[in-house]
Short mmCIF file of C-alpha atoms in Angstrom, two decimals:
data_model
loop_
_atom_site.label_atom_id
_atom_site.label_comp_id
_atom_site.label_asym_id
_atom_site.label_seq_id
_atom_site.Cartn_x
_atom_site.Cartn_y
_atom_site.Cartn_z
CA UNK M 1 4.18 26.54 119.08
CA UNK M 2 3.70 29.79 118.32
CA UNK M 3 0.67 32.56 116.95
CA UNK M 4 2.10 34.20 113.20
CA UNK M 5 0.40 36.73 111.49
CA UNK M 6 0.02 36.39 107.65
CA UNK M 7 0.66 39.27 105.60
CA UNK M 8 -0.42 39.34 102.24
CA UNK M 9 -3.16 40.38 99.52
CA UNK M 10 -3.01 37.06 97.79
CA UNK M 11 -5.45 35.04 98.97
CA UNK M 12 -3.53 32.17 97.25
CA UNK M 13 -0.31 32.96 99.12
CA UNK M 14 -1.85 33.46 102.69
CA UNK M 15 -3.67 29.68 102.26
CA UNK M 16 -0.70 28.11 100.87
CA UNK M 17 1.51 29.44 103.72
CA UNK M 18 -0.65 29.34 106.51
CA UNK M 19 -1.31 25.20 105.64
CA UNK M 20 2.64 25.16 105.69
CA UNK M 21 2.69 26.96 109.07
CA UNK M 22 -0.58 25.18 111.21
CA UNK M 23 1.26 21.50 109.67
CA UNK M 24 3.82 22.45 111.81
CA UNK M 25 1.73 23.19 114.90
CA UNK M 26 1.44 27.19 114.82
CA UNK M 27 -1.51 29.24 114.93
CA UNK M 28 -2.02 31.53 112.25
CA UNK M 29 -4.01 34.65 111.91
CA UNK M 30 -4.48 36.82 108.78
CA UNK M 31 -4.39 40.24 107.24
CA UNK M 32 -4.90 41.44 103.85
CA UNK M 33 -2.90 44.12 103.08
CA UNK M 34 -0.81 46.27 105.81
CA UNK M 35 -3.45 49.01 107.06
CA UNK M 36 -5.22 45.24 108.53
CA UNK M 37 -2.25 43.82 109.61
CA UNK M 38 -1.82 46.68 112.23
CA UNK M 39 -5.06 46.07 113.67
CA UNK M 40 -4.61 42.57 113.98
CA UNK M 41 -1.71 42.83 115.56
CA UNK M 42 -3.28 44.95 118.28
CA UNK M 43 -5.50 42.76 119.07
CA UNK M 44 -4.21 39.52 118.81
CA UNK M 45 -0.29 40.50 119.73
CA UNK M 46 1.03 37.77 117.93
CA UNK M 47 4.78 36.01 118.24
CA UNK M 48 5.75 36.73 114.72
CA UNK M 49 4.90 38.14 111.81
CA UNK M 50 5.50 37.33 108.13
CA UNK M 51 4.55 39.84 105.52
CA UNK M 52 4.33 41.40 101.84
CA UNK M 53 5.61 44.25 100.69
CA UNK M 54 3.52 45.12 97.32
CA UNK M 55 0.12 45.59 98.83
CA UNK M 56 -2.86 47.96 98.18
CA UNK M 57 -4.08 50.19 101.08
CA UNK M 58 -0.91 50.34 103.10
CA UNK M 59 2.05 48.19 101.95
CA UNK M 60 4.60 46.11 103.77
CA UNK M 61 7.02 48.53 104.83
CA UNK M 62 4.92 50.87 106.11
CA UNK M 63 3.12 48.59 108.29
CA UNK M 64 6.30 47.31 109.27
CA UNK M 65 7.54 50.62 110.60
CA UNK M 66 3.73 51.14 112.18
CA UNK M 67 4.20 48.00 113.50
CA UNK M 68 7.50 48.63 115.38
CA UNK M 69 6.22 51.96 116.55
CA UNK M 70 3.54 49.90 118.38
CA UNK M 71 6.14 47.54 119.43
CA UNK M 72 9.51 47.81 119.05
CA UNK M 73 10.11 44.54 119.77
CA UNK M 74 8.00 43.50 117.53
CA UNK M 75 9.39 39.93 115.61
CA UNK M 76 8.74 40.38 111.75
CA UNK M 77 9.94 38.96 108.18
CA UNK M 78 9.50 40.17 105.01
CA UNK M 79 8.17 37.36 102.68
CA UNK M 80 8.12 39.25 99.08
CA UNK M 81 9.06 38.72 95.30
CA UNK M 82 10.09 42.75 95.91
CA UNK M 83 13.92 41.74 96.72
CA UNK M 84 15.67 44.51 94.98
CA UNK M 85 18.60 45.51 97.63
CA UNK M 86 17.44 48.81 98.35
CA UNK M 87 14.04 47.36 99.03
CA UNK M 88 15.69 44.57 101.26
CA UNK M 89 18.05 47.45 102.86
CA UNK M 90 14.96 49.43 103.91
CA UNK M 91 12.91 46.84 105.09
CA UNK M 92 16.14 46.19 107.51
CA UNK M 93 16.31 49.05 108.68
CA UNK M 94 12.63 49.86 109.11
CA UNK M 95 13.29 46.63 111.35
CA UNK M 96 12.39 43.95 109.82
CA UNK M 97 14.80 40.62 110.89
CA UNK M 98 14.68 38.59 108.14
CA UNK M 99 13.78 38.75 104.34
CA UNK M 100 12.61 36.03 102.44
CA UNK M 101 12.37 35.80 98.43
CA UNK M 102 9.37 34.43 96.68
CA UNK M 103 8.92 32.03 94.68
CA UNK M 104 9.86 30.49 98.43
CA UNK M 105 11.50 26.84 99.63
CA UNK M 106 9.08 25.45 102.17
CA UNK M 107 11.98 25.20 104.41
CA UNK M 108 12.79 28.58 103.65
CA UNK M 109 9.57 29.86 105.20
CA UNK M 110 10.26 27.96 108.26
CA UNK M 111 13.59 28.61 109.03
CA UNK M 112 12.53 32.42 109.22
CA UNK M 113 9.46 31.59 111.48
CA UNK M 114 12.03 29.65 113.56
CA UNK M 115 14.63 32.56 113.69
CA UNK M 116 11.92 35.12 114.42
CA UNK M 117 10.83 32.88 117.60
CA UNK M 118 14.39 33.06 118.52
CA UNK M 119 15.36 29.37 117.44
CA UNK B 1 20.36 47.81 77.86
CA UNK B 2 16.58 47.32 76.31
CA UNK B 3 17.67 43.47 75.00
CA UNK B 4 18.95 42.96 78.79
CA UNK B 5 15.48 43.99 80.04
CA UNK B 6 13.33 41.88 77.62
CA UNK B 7 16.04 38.81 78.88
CA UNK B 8 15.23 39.63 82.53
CA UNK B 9 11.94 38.96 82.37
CA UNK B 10 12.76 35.84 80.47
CA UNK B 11 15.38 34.23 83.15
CA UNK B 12 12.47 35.21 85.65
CA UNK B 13 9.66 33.48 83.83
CA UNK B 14 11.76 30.65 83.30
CA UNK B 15 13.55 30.21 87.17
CA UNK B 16 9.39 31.16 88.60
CA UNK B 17 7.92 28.90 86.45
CA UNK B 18 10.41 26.44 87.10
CA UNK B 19 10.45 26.37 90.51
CA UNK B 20 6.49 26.10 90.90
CA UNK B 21 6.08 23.52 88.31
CA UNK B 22 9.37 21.31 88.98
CA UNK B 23 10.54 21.90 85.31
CA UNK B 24 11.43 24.81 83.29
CA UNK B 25 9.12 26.26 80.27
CA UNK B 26 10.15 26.22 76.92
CA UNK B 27 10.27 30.08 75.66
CA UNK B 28 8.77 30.54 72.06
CA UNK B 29 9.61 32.88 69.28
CA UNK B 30 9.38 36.25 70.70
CA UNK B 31 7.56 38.79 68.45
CA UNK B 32 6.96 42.78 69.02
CA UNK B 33 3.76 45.01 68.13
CA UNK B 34 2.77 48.14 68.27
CA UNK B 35 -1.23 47.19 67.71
CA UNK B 36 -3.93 47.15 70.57
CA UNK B 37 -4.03 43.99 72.40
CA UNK B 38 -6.74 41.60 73.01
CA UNK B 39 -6.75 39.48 75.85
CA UNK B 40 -6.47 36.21 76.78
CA UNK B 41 -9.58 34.34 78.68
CA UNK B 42 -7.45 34.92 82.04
CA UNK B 43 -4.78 38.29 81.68
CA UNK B 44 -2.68 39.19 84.88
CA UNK B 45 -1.59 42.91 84.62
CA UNK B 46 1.58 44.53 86.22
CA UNK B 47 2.37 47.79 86.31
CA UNK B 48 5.96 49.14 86.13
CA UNK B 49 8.04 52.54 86.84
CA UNK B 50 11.25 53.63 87.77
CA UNK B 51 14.10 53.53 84.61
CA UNK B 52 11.63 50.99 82.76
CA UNK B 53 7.97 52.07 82.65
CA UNK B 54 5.01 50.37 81.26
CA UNK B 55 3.27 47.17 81.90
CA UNK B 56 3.43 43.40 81.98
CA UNK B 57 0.75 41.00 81.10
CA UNK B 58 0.16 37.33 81.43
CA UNK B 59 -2.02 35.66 79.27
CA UNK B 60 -3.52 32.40 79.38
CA UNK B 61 -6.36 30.30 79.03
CA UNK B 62 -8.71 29.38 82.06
CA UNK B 63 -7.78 25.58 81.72
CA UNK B 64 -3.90 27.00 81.88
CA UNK B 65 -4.83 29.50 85.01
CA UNK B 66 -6.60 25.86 86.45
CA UNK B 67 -3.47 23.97 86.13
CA UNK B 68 -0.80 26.31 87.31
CA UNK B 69 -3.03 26.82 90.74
CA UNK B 70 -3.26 23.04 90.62
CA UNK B 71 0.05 22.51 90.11
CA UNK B 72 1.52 25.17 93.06
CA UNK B 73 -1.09 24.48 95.02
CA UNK B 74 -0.69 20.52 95.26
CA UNK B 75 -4.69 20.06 94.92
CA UNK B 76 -6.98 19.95 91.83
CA UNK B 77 -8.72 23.12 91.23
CA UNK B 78 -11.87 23.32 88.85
CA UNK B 79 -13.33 26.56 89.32
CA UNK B 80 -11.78 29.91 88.37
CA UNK B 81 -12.09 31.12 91.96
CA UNK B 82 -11.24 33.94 94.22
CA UNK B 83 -7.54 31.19 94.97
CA UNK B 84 -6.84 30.96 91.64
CA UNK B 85 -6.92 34.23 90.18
CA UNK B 86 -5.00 34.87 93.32
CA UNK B 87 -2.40 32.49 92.52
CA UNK B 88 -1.81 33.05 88.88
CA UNK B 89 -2.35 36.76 89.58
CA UNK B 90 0.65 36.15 91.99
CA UNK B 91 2.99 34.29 89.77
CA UNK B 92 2.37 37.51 87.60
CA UNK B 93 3.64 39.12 90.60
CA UNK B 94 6.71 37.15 91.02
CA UNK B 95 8.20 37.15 87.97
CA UNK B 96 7.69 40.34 87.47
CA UNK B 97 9.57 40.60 91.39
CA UNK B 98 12.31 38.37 90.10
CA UNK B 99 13.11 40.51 86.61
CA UNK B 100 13.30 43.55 88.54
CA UNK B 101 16.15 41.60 90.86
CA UNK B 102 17.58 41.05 87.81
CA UNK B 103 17.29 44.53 86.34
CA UNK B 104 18.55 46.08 89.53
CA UNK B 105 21.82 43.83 88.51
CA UNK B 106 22.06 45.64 85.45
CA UNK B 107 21.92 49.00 87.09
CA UNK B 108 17.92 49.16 86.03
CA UNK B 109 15.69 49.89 88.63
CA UNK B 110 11.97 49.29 88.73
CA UNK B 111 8.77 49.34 90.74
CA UNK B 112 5.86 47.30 90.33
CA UNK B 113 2.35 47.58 90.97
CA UNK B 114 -0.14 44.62 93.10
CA UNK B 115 -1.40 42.63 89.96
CA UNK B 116 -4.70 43.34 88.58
CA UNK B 117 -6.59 40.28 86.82
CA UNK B 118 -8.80 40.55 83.55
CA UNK B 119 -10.90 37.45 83.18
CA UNK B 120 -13.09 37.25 79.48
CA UNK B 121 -10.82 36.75 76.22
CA UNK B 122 -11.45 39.39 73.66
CA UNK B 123 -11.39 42.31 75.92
CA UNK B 124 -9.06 44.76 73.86
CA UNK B 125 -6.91 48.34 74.70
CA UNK B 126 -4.13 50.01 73.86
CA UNK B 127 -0.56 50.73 75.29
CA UNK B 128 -0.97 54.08 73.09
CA UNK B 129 2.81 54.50 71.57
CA UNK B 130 4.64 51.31 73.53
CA UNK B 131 5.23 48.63 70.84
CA UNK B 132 5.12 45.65 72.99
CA UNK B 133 7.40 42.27 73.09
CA UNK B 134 5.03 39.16 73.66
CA UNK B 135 7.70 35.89 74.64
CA UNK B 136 5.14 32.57 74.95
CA UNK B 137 6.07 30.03 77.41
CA UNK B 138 5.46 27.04 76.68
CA UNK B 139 4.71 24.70 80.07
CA UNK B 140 3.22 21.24 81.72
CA UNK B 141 0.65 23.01 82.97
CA UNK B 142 0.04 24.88 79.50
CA UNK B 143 0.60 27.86 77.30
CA UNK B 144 1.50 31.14 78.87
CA UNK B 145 2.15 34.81 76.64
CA UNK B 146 4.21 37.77 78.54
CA UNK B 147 3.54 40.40 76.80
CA UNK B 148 5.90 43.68 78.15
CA UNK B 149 4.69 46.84 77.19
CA UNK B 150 7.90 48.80 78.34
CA UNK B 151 9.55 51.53 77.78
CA UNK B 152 12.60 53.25 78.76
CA UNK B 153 12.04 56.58 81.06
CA UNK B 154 13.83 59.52 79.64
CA UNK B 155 15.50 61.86 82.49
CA UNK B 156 16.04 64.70 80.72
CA UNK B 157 12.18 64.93 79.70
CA UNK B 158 12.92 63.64 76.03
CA UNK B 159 11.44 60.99 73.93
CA UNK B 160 11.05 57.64 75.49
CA UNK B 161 12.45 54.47 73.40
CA UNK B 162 9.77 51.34 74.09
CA UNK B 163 12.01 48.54 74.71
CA UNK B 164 10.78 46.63 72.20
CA UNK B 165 11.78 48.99 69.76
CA UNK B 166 15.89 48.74 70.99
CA UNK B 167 14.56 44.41 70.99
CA UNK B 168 13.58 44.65 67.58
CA UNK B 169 16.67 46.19 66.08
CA UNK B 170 18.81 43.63 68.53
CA UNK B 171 18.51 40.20 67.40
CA UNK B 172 19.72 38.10 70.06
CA UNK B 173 21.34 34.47 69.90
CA UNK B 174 18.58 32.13 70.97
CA UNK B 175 15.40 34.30 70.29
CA UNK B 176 14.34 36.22 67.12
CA UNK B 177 12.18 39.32 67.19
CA UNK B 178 10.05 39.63 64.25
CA UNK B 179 7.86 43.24 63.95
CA UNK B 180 4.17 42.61 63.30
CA UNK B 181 2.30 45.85 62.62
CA UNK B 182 -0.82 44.51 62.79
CA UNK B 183 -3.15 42.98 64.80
CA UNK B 184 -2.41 39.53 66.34
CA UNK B 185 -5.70 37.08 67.10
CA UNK B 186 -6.37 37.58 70.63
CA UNK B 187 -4.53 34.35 72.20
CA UNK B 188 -2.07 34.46 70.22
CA UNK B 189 0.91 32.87 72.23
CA UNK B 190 -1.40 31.37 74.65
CA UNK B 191 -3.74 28.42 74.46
CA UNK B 192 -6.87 28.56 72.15
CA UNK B 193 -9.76 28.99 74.54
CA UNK B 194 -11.65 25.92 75.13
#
């Protein structure tokens, strides 16, 4: 199983989908909007990443691309109700490998997590 | 292309709202205003910009804000607590996500602010010259009113036309505008507070 960072300011949104995430055996660590999500994922490196877009401080696409300077290798999805094109065309080529809709499927969610490990 | 963006946020409400709650609300008579608004006991506020500028708000009742977390949460929740503004505050988020998918279909595009919440009914302001359209939603989990305090941006620097103002002289099949200059109770649309 693998360690995901949680993106995202909701409070709501990061318990509901971290409980999705550790029923299926993955660790889960957690940042509130993007500025915390790059120090988080200095220090704890984790496999993947799933994160926001609309978020005060920094949002998602910036942290994205700060992100992928840090590591260009660097496994993230974008997990957003932002899923105008242009959005999802600059959030692909900022790097991100997968882009995910809200309200999400359960199954949705997973699938990314799964394609992100390389499943 | 105002009546399209009034129905966007509509088919978002009602495909959000249905997907959380496992069954589609049931959207009231949609009325516009141009008088200050008082909220609801729980209010989610969205800002917009891009072609359509203004904002969005969600109004409810706490019971209503209690169920919906209930409901998309899968546990009982009883207290009006950091989760469930969060999650209401998000569904704000959503639809408001969803219509501008919508709008972007129908060459519109938006941006939208994180949601901000306003909890106390009563609490009243303006949207100064934007005549807004309030749509309830009727649902399991109770009464919801979207109120969208929109307007059209103008490129060329010239007079902006508040979308409810093109809704109002539109009358679409299905949903019937009726003006109201004055005042409506705060609530109005949403459930009476406990």
């Amino acid at each position: 199983m693998a360690k995901v960072l949680l993106v995202d300011d909701a409070a709501f949104m990061r318990m509901r989908t971290a409980r999705l995430l550790t029923e299926q055996g993955h660790e889960v660590v957690e940042a509130s909007n993007g500025r915390e999500a790059v120090d988080v994922y200095i220090d704890q490196r984790p496999d993947a990443v799933l994160m926001d877009i609309t978020m005060p401080e920094m949002d998602g696409i910036e942290a994205l691309k700060a992100i992928r300077l840090l590591d260009p290798d660097a496994r993230v999805a974008m997990l957003t109700a932002m899923g105008q094109q242009s959005i999802v065309i600059e959030a692909i080529r900022a790097g991100a490998r997968d882009f995910v809709v809200k309200p999400f499927e359960k199954d949705r969610v997973l699938a990314a997590v799964h394609k992100l490990l390389g499943g | 292309m105002h009546f399209g963006v009034v129905t966007a946020f509509v088919e978002a409400a009602v495909d959000v709202l249905a997907q959380e709650l496992g069954e589609p609300p049931q959207a009231g008579e949609m009325r516009t205003q141009r008088s200050t608004h008082a909220t609801e006991e729980v209010t989610v506020l969205v800002g917009v910009t891009g072609h359509v500028r203004g904002m969005v708000l969600y109004g409810m009742s706490e019971r209503t804000a209690l169920a919906l977390a209930s409901r998309m949460l899968g546990e009982r929740r009883t207290a009006l607590d950091e989760i469930v503004q969060s999650g209401v505050a998000e569904l704000g988020n959503v639809i408001t996500g969803i219509a501008g998918q919508v709008l972007e279909t129908r060459g519109i595009t938006i941006v939208i602010s994180p949601p901000a919440l306003l909890v106390g009914n009563g609490v009243t302001f303006s949207t100064v010259d934007i005549r807004r359209v309030t749509v309830p939603l009727v649902t399991q989990a109770g009464n919801l009113a979207m109120h969208l305090a929109l307007e059209a941006a103008s490129p060329q620097g010239g007079p902006h036309r508040s979308v409810a103002a093109e809704t109002s002289a539109l009358s679409p099949a299905g949903y019937s505008a009726t003006a109201a200059a004055e005042s409506t109770p705060a609530g109005a649309g949403a459930d009476a507070p406990r």
